[in-house]
Short mmCIF file of C-alpha atoms in Angstrom, two decimals:
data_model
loop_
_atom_site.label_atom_id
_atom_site.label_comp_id
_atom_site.label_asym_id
_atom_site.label_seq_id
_atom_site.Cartn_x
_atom_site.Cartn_y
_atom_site.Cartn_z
CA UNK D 1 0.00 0.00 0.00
CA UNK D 2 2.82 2.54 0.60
CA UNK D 3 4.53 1.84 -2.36
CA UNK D 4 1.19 2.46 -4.16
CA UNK D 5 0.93 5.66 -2.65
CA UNK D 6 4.58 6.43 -3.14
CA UNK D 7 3.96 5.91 -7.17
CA UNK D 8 1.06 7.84 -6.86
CA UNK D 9 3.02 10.52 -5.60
CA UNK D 10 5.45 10.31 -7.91
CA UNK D 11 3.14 10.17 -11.04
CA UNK D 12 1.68 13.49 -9.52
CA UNK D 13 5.01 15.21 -9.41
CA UNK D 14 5.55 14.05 -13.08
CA UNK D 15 1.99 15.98 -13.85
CA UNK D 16 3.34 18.88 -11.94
CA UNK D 17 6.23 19.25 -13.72
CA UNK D 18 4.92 19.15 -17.01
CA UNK D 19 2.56 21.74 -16.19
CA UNK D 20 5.64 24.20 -14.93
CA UNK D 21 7.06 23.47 -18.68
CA UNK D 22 3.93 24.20 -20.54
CA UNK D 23 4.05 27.71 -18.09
CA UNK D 24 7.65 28.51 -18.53
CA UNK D 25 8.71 32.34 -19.17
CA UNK D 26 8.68 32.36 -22.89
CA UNK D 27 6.24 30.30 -23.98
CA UNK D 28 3.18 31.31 -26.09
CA UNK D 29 -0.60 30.92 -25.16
CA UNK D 30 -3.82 32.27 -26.23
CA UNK D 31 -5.23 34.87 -24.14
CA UNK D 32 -8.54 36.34 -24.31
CA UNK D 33 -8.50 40.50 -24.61
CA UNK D 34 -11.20 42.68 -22.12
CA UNK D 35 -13.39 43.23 -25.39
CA UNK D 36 -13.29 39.27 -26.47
CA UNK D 37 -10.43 39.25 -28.64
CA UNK D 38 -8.29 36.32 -28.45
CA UNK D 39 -4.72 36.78 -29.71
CA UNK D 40 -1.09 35.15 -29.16
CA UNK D 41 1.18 36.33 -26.03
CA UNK D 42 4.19 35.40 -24.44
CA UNK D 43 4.68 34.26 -20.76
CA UNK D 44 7.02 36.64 -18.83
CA UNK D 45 6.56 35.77 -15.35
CA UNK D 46 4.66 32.77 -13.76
CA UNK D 47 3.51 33.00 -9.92
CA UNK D 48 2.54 29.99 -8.12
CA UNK D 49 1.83 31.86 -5.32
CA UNK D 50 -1.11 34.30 -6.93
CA UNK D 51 -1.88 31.32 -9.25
CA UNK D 52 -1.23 34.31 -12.59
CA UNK D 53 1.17 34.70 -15.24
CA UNK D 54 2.15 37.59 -16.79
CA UNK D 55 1.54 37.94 -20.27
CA UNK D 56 3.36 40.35 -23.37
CA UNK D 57 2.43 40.78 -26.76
CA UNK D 58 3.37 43.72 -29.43
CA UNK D 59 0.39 45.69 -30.87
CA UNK D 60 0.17 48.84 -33.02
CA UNK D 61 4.29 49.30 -31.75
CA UNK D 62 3.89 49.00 -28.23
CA UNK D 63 4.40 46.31 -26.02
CA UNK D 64 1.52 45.64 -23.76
CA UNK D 65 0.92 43.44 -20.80
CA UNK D 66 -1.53 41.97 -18.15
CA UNK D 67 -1.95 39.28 -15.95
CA UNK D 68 -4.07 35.98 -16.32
CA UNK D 69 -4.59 33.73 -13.54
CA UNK D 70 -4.47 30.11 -13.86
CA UNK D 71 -8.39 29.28 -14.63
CA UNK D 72 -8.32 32.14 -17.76
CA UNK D 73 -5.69 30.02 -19.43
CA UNK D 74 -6.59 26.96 -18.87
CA UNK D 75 -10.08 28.21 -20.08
CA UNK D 76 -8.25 29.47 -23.38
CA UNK D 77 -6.22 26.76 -23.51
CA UNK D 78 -7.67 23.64 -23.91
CA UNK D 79 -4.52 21.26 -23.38
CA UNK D 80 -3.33 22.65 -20.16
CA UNK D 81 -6.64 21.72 -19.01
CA UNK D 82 -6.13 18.26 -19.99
CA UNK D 83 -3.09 17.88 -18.60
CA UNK D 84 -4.37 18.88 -15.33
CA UNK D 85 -7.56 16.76 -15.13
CA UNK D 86 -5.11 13.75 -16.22
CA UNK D 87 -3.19 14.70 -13.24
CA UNK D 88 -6.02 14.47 -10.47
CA UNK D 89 -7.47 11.66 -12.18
CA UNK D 90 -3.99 9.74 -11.48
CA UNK D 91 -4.35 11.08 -8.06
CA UNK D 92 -8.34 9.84 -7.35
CA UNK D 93 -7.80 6.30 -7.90
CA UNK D 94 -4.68 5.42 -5.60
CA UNK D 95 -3.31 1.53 -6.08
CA UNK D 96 -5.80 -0.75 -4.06
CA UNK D 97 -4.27 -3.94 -2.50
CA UNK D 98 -7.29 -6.54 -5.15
CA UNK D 99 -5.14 -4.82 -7.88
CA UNK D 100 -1.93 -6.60 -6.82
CA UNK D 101 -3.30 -9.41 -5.95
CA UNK D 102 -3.81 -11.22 -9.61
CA UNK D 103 -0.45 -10.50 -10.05
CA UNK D 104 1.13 -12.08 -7.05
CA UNK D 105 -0.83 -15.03 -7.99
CA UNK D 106 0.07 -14.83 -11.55
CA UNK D 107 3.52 -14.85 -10.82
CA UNK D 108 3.93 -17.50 -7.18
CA UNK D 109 4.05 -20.63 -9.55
CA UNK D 110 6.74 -19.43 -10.94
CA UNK D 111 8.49 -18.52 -7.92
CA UNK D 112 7.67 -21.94 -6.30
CA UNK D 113 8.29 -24.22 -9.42
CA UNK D 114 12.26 -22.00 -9.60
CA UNK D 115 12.11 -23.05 -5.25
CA UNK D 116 11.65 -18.98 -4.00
CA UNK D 117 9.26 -16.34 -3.47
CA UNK D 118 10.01 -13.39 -4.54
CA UNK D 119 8.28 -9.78 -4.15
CA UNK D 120 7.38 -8.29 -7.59
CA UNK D 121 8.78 -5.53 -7.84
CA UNK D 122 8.12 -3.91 -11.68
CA UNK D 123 9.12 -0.30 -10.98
CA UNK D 124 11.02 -0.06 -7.84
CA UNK D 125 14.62 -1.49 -7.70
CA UNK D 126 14.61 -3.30 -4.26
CA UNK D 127 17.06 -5.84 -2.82
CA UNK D 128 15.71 -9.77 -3.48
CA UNK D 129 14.97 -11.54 -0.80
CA UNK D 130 14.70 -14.96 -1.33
CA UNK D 131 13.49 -17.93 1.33
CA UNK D 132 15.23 -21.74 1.35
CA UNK D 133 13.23 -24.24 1.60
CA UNK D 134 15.54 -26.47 3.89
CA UNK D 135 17.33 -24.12 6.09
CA UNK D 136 14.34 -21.59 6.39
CA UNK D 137 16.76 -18.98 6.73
CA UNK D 138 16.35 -15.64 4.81
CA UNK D 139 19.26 -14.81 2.60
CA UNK D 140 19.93 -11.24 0.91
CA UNK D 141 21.22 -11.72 -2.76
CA UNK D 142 23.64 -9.23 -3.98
CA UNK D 143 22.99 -7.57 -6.91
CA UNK D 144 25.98 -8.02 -9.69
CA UNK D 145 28.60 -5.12 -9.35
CA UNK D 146 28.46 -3.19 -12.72
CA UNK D 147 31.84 -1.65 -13.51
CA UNK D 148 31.07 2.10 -14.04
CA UNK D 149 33.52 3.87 -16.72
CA UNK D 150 33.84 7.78 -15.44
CA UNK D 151 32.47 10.09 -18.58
CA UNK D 152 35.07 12.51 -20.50
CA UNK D 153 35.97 15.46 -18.44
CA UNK D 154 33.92 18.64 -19.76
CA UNK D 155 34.28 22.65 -18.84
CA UNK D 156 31.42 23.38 -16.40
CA UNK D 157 31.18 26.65 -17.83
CA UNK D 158 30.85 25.42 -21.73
CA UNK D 159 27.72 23.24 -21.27
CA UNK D 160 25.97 25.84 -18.63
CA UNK D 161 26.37 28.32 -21.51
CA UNK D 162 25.59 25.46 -24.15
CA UNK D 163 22.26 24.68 -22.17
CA UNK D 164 21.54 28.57 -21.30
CA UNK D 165 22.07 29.67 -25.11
CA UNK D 166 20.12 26.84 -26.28
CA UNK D 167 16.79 27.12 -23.84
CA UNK D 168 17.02 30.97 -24.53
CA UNK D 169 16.88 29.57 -28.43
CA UNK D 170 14.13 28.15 -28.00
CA UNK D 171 12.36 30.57 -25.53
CA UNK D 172 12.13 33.00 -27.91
CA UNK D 173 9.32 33.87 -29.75
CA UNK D 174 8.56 36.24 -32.94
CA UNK D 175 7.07 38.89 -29.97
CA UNK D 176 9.56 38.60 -27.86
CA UNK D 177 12.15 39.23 -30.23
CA UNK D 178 10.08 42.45 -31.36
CA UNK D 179 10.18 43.43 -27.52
CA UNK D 180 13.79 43.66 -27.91
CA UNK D 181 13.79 44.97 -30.69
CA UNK D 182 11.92 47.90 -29.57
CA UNK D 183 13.84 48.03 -26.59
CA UNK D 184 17.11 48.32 -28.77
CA UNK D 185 15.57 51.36 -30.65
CA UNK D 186 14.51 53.18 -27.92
CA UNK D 187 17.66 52.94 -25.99
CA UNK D 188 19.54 54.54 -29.37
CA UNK D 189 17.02 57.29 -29.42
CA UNK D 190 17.78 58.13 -25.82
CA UNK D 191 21.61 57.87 -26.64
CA UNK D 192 21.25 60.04 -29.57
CA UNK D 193 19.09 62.77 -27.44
CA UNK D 194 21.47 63.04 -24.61
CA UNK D 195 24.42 63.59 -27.51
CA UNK D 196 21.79 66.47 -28.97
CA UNK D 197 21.83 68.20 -25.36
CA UNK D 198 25.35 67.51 -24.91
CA UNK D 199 26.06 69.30 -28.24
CA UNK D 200 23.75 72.19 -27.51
CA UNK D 201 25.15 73.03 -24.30
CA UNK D 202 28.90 72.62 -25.87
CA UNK D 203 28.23 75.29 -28.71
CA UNK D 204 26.21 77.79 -26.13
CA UNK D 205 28.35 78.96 -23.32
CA UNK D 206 26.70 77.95 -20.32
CA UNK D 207 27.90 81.17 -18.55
CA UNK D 208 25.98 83.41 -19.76
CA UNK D 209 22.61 83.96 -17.90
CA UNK D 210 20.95 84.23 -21.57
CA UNK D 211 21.89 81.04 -22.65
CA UNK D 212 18.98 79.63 -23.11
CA UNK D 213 17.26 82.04 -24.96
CA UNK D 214 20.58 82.74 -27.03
CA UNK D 215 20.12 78.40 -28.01
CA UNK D 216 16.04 79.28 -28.78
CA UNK D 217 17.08 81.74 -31.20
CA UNK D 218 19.98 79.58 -32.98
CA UNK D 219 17.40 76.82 -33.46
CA UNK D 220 14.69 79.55 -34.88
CA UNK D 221 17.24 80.63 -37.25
CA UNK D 222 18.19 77.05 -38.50
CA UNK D 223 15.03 75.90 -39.03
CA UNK D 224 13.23 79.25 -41.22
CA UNK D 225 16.66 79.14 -42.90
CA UNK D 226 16.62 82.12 -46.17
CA UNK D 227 18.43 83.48 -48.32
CA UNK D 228 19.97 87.37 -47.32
CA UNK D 229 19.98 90.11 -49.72
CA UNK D 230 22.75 90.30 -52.50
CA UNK D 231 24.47 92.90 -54.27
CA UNK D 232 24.04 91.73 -57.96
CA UNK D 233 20.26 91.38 -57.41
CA UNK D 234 18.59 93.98 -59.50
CA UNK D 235 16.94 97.15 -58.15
CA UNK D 236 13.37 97.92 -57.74
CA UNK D 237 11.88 100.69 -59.15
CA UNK D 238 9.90 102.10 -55.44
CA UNK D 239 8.41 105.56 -55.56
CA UNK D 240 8.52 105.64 -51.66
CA UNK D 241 11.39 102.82 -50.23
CA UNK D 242 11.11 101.99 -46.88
CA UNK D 243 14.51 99.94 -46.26
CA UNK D 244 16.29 98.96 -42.33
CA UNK D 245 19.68 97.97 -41.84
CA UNK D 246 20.54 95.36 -38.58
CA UNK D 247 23.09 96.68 -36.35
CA UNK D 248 25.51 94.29 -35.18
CA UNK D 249 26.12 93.79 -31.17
CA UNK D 250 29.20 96.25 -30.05
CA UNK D 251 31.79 95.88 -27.68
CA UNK D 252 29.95 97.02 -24.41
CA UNK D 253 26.94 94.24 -25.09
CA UNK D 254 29.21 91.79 -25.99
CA UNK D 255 31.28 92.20 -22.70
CA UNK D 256 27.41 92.24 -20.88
CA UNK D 257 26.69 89.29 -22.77
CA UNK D 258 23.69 90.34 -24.14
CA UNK D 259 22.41 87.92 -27.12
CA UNK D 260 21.48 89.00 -30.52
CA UNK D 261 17.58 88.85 -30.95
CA UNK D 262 16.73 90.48 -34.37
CA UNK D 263 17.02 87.96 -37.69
CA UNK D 264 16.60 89.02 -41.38
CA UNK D 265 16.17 85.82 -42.84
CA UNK D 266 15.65 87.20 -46.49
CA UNK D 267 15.31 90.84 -48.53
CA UNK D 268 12.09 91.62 -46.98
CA UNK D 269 11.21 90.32 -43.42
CA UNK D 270 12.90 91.31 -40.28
CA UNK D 271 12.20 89.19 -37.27
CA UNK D 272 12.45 90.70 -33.69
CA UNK D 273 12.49 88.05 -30.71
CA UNK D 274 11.13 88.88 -27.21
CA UNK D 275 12.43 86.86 -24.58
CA UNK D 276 9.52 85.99 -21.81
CA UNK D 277 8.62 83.74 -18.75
CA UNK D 278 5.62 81.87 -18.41
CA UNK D 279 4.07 81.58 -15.17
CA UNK D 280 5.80 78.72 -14.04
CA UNK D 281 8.80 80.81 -14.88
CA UNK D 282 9.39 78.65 -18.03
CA UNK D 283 11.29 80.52 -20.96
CA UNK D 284 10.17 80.45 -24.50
CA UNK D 285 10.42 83.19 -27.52
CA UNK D 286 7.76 85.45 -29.06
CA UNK D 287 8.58 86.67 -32.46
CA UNK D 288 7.48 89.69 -34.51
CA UNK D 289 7.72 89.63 -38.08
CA UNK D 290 8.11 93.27 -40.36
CA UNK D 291 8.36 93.52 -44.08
CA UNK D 292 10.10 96.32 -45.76
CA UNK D 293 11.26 96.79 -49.06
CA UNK D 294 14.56 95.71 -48.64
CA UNK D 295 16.31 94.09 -45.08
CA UNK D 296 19.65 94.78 -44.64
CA UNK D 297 21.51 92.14 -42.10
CA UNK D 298 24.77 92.52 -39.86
CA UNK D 299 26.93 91.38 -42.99
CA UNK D 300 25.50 93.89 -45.27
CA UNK D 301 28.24 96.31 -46.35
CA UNK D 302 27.91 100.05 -46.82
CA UNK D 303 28.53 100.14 -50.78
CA UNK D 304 25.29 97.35 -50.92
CA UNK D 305 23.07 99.92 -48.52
CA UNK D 306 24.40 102.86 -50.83
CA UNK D 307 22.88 100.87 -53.82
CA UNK D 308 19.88 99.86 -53.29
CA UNK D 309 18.54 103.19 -50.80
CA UNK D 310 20.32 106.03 -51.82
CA UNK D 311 21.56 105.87 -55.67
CA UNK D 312 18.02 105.66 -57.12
CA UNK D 313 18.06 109.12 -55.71
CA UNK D 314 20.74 110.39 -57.26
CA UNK D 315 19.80 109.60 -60.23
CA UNK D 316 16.29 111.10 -59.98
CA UNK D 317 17.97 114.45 -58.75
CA UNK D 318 20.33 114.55 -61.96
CA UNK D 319 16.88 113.96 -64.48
CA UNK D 320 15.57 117.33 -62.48
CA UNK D 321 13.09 115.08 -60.06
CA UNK D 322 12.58 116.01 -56.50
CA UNK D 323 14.26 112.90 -53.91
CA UNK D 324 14.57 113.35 -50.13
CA UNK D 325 16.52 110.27 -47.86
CA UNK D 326 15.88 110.63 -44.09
CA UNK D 327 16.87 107.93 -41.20
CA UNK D 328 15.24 107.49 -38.02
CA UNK D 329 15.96 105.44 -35.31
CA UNK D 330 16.95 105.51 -31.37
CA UNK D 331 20.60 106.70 -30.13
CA UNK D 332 23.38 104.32 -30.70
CA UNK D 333 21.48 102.09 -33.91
CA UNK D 334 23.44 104.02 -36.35
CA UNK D 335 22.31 106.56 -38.40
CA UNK D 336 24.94 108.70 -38.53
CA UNK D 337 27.44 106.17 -39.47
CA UNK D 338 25.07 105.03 -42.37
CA UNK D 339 24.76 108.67 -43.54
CA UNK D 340 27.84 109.57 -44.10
CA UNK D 341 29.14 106.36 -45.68
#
């Protein structure tokens, strides 16, 4: 009877086992969605405690997750189930002694006609115990001594990694290698952004108090890009011109650091940015945008100005035409210096 129970037992454990295999991290099952849908996932995590597994799948590019305790698959999944009810089945009918009996019986003429009884024993190896018919004295026969032959010496190491790379081999599913995938990517994005910052804070010198709002206005200016008034462009014929020249920083702003915050991006617009705070003292840009009839930038020389403002004038005055040129502006943006280049 014990060793019935002890098979029993055994046979259970087998039953057990299997099931821990059919629930191992990587393996895919059907799982059924919150609106019905039942779709493929991959097992991440199994608790025996909680009776759940944890479950990922890849959808629209994201990886998603739940949990789904042990009824939900088994509901899903059809041969789990079977496995399990084979296992308590095996465990409901436990070896009764009327079982064994036929066989004892079956097999005591042989043992008497050979002059012993012996114990079947199918599945356990037990020691023989045989019983003399003359002496009546129980005698233990030993079992024949096999010679064992040691197996080739192997690197521990080699097969763990031989059995690790192999089970991860075969772990791995088509969504769990898209997990990874996506894991890969993002972690290059995030490499790539920190060597954007890095760069930005490189070319912007971090000691000026401005900084940020001197890095806002590079990136405005890269991104509207243009193309800047040139020389050999032809003249327009204006009756009134209405023309401004940028001023570039002098010596006294550079040495406060202030930061350059008008852009003529082309022969007609002139963009002014105001530096602000937001309420939660966040700093961002607010541009104005003028149009004249021609924008002169920082690089523009005198001789260009000359030609495009002031020599149409000129010429009117020598065909006997009436021409006036004024400039108007606060102290310090130039006018004098303009005028009498």
């Amino acid at each position: 009877k014990l060793r019935g129970h002890f098979l029993d037992a055994v046979s259970f454990a087998k039953v057990s086992f299997s099931m821990s295999e059919k629930l191992a991290v990587g393996t895919r099952i059907s799982i059924q969605r919150s609106d019905g849908r039942v779709h493929d996932a991959v097992v991440t995590s199994v608790n025996n405690a909680t009776r759940c597994v944890t479950v990922e799948w890849f959808e629209h590019g994201e990886t998603k997750g739940k949990e789904v305790d042990f009824p939900g698959v088994f509901a899903i999944n059809p041969e789990l189930r079977v496995a399990k009810e084979q296992g308590v089945r095996s465990i409901a009918k436990p070896r009764s002694r009327q079982s064994e009996r036929p066989m004892q019986r079956l097999q005591s003429p042989l043992a008497l006609r050979n002059g012993n009884i012996a114990a079947p024993s199918p599945r356990l190896s037990t020691p023989v115990i045989s019983q003399q018919r003359g002496g009546g004295r129980l005698r233990q026969l030993k079992p024949p001594q096999v010679r064992q032959i040691p197996p080739p010496a192997v690197d521990a190491s080699q097969v763990k990694e031989s059995k690790q790379g192999s089970a991860a081999a075969k772990r791995k599913s088509h969504c769990v290698k898209e997990v990874e995938k996506i894991r890969k990517q993002r972690e290059e994005r995030r490499a790539k952004h920190a060597d954007v910052v890095q760069q930005r804070k490189d070319d912007v010198d971090v000691s000026n108090p401005n900084w940020e709002f001197l890095r806002m206005v590079r990136e405005f200016r890269q991104q509207i890009g243009g193309k800047p008034l040139q020389i050999s462009e032809p003249v327009g014929n204006h009756r009134i011109c209405v023309c401004v020249r940028k001023r570039p920083l002098n010596k006294k702003e550079i040495s406060k650091k202030d930061i350059d915050v008008v852009t003529t991006p082309d022969k007609e617009n002139t963009i002014v940015h105001e530096c602000k705070l937001k309420v939660d003292l966040t700093k961002y840009l607010e541009n104005h945008q003028f149009r004249f009839d021609y924008s002169f930038g920082e690089s523009a020389t005198n001789a260009m100005v000359y030609r495009f403002t002031a020599q149409p004038l000129v010429e009117t005055i020598f065909d006997r035409g009436m021409a006036t040129c004024f400039a108007y502006g606060q102290t310090g943006s130039g006018k004098t210096h303009v005028m009498s280049c």
